[in-house]
Coordinates of C-alpha atoms (C1' of nucleotides) in Angstrom, one line a residue:
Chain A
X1 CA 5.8 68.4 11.2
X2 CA 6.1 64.8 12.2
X3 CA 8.2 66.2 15.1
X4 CA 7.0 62.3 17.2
X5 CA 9.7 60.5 15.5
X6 CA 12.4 62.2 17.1
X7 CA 12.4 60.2 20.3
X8 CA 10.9 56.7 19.1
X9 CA 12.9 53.6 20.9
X10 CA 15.0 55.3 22.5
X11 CA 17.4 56.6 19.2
X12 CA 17.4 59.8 17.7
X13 CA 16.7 59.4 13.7
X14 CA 19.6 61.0 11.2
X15 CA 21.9 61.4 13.6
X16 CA 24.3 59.9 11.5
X17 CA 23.8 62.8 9.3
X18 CA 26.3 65.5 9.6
X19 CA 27.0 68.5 9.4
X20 CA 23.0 70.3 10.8
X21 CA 22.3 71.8 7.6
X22 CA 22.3 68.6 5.8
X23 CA 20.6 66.4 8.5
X24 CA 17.6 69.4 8.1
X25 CA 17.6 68.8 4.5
X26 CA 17.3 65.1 4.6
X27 CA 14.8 65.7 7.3
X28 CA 13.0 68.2 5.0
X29 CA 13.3 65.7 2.4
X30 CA 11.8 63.0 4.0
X31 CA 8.8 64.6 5.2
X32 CA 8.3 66.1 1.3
X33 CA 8.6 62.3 -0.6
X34 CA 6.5 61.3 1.6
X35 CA 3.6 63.3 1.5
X36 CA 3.9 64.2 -2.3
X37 CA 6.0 61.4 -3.5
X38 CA 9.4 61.6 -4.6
X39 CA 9.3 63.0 -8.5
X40 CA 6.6 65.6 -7.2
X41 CA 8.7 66.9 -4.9
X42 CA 11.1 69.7 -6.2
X43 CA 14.1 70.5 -5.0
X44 CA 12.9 74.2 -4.2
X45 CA 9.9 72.8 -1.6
X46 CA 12.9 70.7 0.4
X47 CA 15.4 73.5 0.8
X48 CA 12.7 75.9 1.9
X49 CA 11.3 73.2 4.3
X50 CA 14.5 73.5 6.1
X51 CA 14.8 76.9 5.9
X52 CA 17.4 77.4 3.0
X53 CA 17.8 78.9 -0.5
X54 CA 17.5 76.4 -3.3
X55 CA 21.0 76.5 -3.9
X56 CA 22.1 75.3 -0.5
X57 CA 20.8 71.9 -1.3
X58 CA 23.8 71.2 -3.8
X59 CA 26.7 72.2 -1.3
X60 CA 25.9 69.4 0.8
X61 CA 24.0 66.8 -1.9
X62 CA 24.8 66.3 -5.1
X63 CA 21.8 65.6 -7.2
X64 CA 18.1 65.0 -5.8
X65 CA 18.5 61.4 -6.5
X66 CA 21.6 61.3 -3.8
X67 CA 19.5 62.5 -0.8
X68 CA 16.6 59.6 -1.7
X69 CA 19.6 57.1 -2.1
X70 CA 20.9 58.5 1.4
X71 CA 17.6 58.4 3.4
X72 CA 16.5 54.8 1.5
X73 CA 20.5 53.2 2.6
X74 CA 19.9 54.5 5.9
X75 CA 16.0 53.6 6.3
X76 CA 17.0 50.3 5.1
X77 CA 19.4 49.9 7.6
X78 CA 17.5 50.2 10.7
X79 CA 14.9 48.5 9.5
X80 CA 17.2 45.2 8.4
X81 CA 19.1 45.6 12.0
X82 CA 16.0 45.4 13.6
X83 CA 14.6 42.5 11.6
X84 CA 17.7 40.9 12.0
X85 CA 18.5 41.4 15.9
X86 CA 14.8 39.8 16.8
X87 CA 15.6 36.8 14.0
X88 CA 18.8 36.2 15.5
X89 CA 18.1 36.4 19.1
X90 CA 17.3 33.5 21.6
X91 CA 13.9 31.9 22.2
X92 CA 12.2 29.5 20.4
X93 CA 11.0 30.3 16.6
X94 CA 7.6 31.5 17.7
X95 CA 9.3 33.9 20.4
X96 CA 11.8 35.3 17.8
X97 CA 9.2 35.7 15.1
X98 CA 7.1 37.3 17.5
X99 CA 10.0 39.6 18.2
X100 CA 10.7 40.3 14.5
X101 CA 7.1 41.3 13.4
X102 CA 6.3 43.5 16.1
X103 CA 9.5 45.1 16.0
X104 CA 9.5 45.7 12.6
X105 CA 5.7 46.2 12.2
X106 CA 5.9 49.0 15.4
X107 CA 9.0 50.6 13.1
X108 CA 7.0 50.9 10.4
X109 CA 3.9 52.3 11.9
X110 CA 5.9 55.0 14.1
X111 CA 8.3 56.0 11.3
X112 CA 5.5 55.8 8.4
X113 CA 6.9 58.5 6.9
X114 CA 10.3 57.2 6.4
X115 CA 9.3 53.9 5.9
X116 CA 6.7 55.2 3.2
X117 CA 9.8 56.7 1.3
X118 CA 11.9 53.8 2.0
X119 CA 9.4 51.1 0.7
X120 CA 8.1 53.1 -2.3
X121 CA 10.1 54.9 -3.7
X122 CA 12.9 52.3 -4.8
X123 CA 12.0 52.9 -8.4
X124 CA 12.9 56.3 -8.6
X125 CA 16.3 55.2 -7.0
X126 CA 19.3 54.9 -10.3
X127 CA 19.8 51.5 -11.2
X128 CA 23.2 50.6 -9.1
X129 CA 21.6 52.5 -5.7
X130 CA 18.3 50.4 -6.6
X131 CA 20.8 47.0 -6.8
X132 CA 22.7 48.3 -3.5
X133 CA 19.1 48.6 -2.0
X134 CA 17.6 45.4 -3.7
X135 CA 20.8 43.2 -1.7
X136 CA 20.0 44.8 1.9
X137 CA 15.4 43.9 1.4
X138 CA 16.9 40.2 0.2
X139 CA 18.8 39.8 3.7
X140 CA 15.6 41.2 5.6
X141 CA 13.8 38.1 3.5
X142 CA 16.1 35.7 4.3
X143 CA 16.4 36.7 8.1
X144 CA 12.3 35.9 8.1
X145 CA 12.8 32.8 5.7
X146 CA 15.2 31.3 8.7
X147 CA 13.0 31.9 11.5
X148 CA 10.3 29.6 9.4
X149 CA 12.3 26.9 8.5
X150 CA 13.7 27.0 12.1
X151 CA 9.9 27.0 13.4
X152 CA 9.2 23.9 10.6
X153 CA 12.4 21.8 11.4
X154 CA 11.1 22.2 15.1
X155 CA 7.8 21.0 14.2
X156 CA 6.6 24.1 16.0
X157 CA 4.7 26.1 12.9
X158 CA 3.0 23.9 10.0
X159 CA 4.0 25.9 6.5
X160 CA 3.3 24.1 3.4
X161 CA 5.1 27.0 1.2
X162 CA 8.2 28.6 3.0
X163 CA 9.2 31.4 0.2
X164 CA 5.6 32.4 -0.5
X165 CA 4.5 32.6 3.6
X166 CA 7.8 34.5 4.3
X167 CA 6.9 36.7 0.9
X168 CA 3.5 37.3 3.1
X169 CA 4.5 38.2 6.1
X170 CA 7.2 40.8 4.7
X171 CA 4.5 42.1 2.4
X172 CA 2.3 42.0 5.3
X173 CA 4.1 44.4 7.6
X174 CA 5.5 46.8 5.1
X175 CA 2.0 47.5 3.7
X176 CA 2.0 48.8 7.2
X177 CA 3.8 52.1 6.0
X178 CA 1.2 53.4 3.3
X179 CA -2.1 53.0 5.7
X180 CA -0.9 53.8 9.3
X181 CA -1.7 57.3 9.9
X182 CA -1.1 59.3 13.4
X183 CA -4.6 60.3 13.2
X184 CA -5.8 56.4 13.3
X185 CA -6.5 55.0 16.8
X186 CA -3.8 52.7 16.8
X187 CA -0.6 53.1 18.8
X188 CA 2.5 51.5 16.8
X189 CA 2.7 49.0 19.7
X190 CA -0.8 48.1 19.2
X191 CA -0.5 46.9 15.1
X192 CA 2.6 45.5 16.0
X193 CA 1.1 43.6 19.0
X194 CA -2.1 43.1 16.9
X195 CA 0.4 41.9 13.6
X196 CA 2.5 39.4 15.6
X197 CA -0.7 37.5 16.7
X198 CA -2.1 37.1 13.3
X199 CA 1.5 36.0 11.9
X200 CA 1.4 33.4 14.5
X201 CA -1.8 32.1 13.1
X202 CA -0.2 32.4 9.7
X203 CA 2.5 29.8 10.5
X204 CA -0.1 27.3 12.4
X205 CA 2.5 28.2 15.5
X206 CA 1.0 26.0 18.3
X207 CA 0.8 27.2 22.0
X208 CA 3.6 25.1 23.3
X209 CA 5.5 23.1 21.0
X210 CA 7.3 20.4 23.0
X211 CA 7.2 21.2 26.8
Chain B
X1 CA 3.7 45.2 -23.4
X2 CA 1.5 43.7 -20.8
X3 CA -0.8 41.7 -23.7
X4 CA -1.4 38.9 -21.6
X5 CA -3.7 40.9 -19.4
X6 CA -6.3 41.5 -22.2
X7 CA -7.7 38.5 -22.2
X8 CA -7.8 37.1 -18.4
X9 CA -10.8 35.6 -16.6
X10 CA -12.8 35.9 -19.9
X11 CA -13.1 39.7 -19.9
X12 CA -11.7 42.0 -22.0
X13 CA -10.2 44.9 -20.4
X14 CA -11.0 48.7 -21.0
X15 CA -13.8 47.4 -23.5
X16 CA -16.5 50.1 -21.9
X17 CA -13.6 52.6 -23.4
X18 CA -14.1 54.0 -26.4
X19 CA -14.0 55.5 -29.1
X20 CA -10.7 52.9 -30.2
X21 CA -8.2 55.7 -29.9
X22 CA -9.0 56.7 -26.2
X23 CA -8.7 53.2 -25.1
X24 CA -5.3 53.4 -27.0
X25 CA -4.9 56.2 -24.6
X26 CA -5.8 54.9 -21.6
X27 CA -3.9 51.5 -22.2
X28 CA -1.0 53.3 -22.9
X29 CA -1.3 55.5 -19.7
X30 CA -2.1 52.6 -17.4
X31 CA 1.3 51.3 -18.4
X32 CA 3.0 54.4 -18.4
X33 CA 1.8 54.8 -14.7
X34 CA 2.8 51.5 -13.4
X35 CA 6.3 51.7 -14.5
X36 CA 7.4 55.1 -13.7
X37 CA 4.6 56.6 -11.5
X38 CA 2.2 59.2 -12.5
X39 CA 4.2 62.2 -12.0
X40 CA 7.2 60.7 -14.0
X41 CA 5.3 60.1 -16.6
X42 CA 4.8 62.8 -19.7
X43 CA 1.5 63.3 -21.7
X44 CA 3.9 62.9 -24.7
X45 CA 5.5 59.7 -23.1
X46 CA 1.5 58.4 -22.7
X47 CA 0.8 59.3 -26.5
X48 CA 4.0 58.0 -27.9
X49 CA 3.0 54.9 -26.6
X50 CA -0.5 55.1 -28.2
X51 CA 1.5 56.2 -31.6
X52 CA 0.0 59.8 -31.5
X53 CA 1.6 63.2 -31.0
X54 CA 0.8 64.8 -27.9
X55 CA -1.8 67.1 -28.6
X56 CA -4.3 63.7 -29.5
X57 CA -4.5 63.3 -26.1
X58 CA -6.3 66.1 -25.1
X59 CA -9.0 65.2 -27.7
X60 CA -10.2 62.5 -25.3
X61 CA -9.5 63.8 -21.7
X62 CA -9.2 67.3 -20.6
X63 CA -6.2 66.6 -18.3
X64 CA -4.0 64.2 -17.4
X65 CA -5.5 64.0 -14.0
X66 CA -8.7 63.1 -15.9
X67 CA -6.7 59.8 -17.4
X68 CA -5.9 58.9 -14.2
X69 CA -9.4 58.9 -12.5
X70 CA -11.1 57.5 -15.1
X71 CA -8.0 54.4 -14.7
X72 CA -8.8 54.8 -10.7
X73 CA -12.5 54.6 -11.3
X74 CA -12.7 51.9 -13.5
X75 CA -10.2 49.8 -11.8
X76 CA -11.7 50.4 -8.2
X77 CA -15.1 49.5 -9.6
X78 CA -13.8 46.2 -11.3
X79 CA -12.1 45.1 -7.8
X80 CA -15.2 46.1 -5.4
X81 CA -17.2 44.2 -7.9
X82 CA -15.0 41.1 -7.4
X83 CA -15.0 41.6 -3.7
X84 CA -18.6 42.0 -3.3
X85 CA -19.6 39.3 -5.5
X86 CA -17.7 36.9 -3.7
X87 CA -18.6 38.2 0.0
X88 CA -22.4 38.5 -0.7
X89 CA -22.6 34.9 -2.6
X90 CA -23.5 31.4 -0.8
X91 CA -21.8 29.4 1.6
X92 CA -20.0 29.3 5.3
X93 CA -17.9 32.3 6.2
X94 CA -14.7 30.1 5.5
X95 CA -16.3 29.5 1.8
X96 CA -17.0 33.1 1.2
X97 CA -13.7 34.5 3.1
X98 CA -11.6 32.0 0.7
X99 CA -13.4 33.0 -2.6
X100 CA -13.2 36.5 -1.9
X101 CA -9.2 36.6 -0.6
X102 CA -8.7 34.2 -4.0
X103 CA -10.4 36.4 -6.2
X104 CA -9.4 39.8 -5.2
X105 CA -5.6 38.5 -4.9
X106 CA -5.9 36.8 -8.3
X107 CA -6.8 40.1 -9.8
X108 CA -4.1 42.2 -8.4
X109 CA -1.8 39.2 -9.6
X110 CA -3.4 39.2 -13.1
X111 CA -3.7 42.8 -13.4
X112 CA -0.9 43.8 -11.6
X113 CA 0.0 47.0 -13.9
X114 CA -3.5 48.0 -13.4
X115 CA -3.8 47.3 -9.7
X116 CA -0.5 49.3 -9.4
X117 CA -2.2 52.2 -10.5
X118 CA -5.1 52.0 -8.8
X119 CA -4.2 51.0 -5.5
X120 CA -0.5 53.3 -4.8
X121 CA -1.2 56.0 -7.2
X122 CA -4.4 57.6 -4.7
X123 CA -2.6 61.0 -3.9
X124 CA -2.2 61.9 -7.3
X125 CA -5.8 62.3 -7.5
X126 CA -7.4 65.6 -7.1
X127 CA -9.2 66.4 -4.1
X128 CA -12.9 65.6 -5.7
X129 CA -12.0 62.7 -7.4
X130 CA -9.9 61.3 -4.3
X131 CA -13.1 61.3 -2.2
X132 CA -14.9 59.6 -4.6
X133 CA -12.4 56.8 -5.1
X134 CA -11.9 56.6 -1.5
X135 CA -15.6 56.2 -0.5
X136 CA -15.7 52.8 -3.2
X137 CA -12.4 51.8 -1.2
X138 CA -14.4 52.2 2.3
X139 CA -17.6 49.8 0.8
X140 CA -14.5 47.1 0.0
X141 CA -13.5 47.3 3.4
X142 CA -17.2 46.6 4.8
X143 CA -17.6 43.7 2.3
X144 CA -14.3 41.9 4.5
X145 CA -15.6 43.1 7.5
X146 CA -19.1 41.6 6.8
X147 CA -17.4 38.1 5.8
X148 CA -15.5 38.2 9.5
X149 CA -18.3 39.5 11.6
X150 CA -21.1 36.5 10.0
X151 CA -18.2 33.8 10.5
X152 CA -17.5 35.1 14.5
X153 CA -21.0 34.8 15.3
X154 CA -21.3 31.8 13.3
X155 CA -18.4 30.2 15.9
X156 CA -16.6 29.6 12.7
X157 CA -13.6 32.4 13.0
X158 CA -11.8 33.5 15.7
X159 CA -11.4 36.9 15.6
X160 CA -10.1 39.0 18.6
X161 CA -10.3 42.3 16.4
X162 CA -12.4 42.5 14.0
X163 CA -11.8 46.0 12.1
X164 CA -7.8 45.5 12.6
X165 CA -7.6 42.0 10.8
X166 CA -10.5 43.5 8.0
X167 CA -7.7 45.9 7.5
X168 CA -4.7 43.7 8.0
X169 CA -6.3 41.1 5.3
X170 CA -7.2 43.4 2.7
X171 CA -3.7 45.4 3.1
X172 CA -2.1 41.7 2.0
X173 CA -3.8 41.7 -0.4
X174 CA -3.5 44.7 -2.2
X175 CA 0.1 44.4 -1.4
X176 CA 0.5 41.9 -4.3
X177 CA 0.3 44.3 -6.8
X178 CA 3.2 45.9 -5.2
X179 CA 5.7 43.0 -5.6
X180 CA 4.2 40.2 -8.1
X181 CA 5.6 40.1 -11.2
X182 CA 5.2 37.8 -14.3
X183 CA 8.6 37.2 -14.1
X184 CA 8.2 35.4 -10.8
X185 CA 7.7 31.8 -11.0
X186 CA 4.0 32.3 -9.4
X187 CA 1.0 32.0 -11.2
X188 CA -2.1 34.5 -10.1
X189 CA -4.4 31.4 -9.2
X190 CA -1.5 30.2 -6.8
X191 CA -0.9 33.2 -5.5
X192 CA -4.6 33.3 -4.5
X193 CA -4.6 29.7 -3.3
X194 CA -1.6 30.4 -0.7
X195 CA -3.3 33.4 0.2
X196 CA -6.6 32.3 1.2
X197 CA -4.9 29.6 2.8
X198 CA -3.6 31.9 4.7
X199 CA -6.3 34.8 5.6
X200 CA -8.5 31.7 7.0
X201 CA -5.6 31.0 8.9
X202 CA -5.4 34.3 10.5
X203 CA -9.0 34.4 11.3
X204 CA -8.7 31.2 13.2
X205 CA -11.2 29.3 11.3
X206 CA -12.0 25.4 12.3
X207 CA -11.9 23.1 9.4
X208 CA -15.7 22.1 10.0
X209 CA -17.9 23.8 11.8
X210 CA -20.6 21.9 12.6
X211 CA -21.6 19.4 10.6
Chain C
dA1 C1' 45.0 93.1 10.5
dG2 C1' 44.2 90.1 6.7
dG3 C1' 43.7 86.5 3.7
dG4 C1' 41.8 81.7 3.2
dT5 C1' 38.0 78.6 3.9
dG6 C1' 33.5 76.7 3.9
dG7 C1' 28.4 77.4 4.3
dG8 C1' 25.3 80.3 2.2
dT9 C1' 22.5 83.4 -1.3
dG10 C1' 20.3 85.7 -5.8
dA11 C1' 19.8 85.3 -10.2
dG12 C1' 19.3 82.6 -13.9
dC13 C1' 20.2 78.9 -17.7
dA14 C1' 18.7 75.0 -20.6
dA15 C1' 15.5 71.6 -20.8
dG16 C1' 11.3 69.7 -20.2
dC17 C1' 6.6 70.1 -18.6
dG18 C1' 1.1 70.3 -19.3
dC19 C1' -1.6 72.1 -22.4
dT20 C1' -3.4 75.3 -26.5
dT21 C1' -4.2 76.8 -31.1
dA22 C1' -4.3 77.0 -36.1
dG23 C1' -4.8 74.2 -39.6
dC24 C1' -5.2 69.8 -42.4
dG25 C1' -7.1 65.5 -44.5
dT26 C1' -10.9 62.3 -44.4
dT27 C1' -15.7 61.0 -43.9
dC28 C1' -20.4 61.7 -44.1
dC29 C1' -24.8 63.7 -45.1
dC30 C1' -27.9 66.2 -47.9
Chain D
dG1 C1' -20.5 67.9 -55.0
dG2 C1' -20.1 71.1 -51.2
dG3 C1' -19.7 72.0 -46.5
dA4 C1' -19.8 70.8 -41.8
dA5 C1' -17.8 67.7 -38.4
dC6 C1' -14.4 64.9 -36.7
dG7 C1' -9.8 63.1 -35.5
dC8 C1' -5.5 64.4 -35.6
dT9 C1' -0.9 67.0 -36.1
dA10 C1' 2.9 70.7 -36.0
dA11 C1' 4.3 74.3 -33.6
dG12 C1' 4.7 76.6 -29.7
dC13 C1' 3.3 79.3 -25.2
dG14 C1' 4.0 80.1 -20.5
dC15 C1' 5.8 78.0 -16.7
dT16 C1' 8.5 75.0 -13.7
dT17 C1' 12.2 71.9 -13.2
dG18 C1' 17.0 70.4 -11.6
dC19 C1' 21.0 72.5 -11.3
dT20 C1' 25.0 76.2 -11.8
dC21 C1' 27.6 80.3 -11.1
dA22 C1' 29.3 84.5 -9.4
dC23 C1' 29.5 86.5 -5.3
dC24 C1' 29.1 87.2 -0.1
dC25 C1' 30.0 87.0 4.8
dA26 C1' 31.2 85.0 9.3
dC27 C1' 34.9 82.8 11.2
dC28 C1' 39.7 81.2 11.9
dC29 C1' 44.6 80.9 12.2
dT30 C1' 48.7 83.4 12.0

DNA sequence: AGGGTGGGTGAGCAAGCGCTTAGCGTTCCC
DNA sequence: GGGAACGCTAAGCGCTTGCTCACCCACCCT
């Protein structure tokens, strides 16, 4: 159904995920946790999303709880590389956290429905995929964490707390996932545009810092 | 588990439950929910918890569904109330927009289990109920939106867009239920202190306005 | 031509689900 | 003191769940 994230920034989502039949049952799967929500999705509802007889799910998947721990590594993935690639780019500290909160906020907003799976439904994840997963969002914290203290040692962003302002803007954007809608009036690039401007506030970034 | 949430800002939780054993219910339910979701969680898990056998359950609610709306209801009132309160009371914008961020952040902190439930668990809802809960979340939303529009016309806030940052400030907020947790080294009221810090921060707002 | 291989199906199992029903002990009122 | 009312339980019904198993068929290499 959400057949607009197949060709959003240029990459095409899952292709990593071979052979067909199991890339249409992740795809399937995605769709389902999202909308319903992981435990009310059954296994039946995926493989006849994509076309196939119960069964076929467990030729290419082992258990239920593989395919979320499959679409949550990959999901998690993207979202740290492009977290990471903005943190770790050039520009001064407001540039790159500019960068990282638009590009992350305008991943969230056009790939909602993965993101919505990705960000909450780590519970329902077994408890070493949830510790795997848990290691990957504490880089994507610590990517934002440097871009403050960067901004701070600078003297271009005034932030009294550093942990709890990073905390915010993480919790900030990935809120992002569970109201966005395509039926909203907002283009990704417009929350993300819209998110990066009231970040900046957050940190007390001023205009030019030292020019 | 959670007994430190029965007795926080002077109120006692659930006390417009009764009889005794359908507050034992609901308590047990609300706890149930936040850990493992509301589709994860059994009738006979929520009346184990309550020490009853599964059929006492149905004494008090017709359906599970009904536990849940009644949680929804109650919770979505409790949080509006704080809201409005603090967005309707005296002061500057800046006054008003910090009390109200504090308080509604210090609750999802405080009541975190609760807030869970209320605030991710919406789909669960049936269709009827859904609307209902969903028509208390839109008057939330104009309580914000009321704060920011009286401080941009007062010249205290700074607010390119008005609806987007409503939405952006209350999503922070209600994101706090998602990731505090009493074993962080946070307290609710500092939570809510960094917070409003923060919100007035995004909205741009001048430390006097005139005075 | 023919047998192996890998992706697929139809049918179904054991377990667990939400919910119901028959019945039981206590309380309360006349 | 007798009976209705209440709060609760033991047992279990009908159904759905995640998952399995026996089998099938298109394809491939010799």
């Amino acid at each position: 159904m959400d057949s607009a994230e197949d060709t959003v920034d240029g990459y095409r989502p899952w292709s990593e995920v071979t052979p067909d039949a199991a890339r249409r049952l992740l795809v399937a799967a995605v769709e389902a946790f999202a909308e319903r929500g992981y435990h009310a999705t059954t296994t039946r509802d995926i493989a006849g999303r994509a076309g196939m007889s119960p069964a076929a799910l467990y030729i290419h998947y082992k258990t239920k709880e593989e395919l979320l721990h499959r679409i949550s590594r990959i999901g998690h993935d993207k979202a740290l590389d492009i977290l990471t690639t903005a943190a770790d780019g050039s520009g001064c500290a407001a540039e790159r956290l500019d960068a990282a909160v638009r590009s992350f906020v305008r991943w969230h907003a056009a790939h909602h429905t993965t993101a919505r799976v990705v960000q909450y439904e780590l519970d329902a994840l077994a408890p070493e995929h949830r510790s795997e997963i848990v290691t990957l969002r504490r880089q994507s914290d610590a990517a934002v964490r440097r871009i403050l203290t960067d901004g701070v040692a600078a003297g271009e962003f005034d932030v009294p707390d550093v942990p709890g302002t990073t905390l915010a803007v993480l919790s900030l954007c990935i809120d992002v996932a569970r109201w966005f809608s395509v039926a909203g009036q907002r283009t990704p690039d417009e929350v993300g545009a819209l998110y990066a401007d009231l970040v900046l506030r957050m940190v007390g970034a001023r205009p030019r810092p030292q020019k």
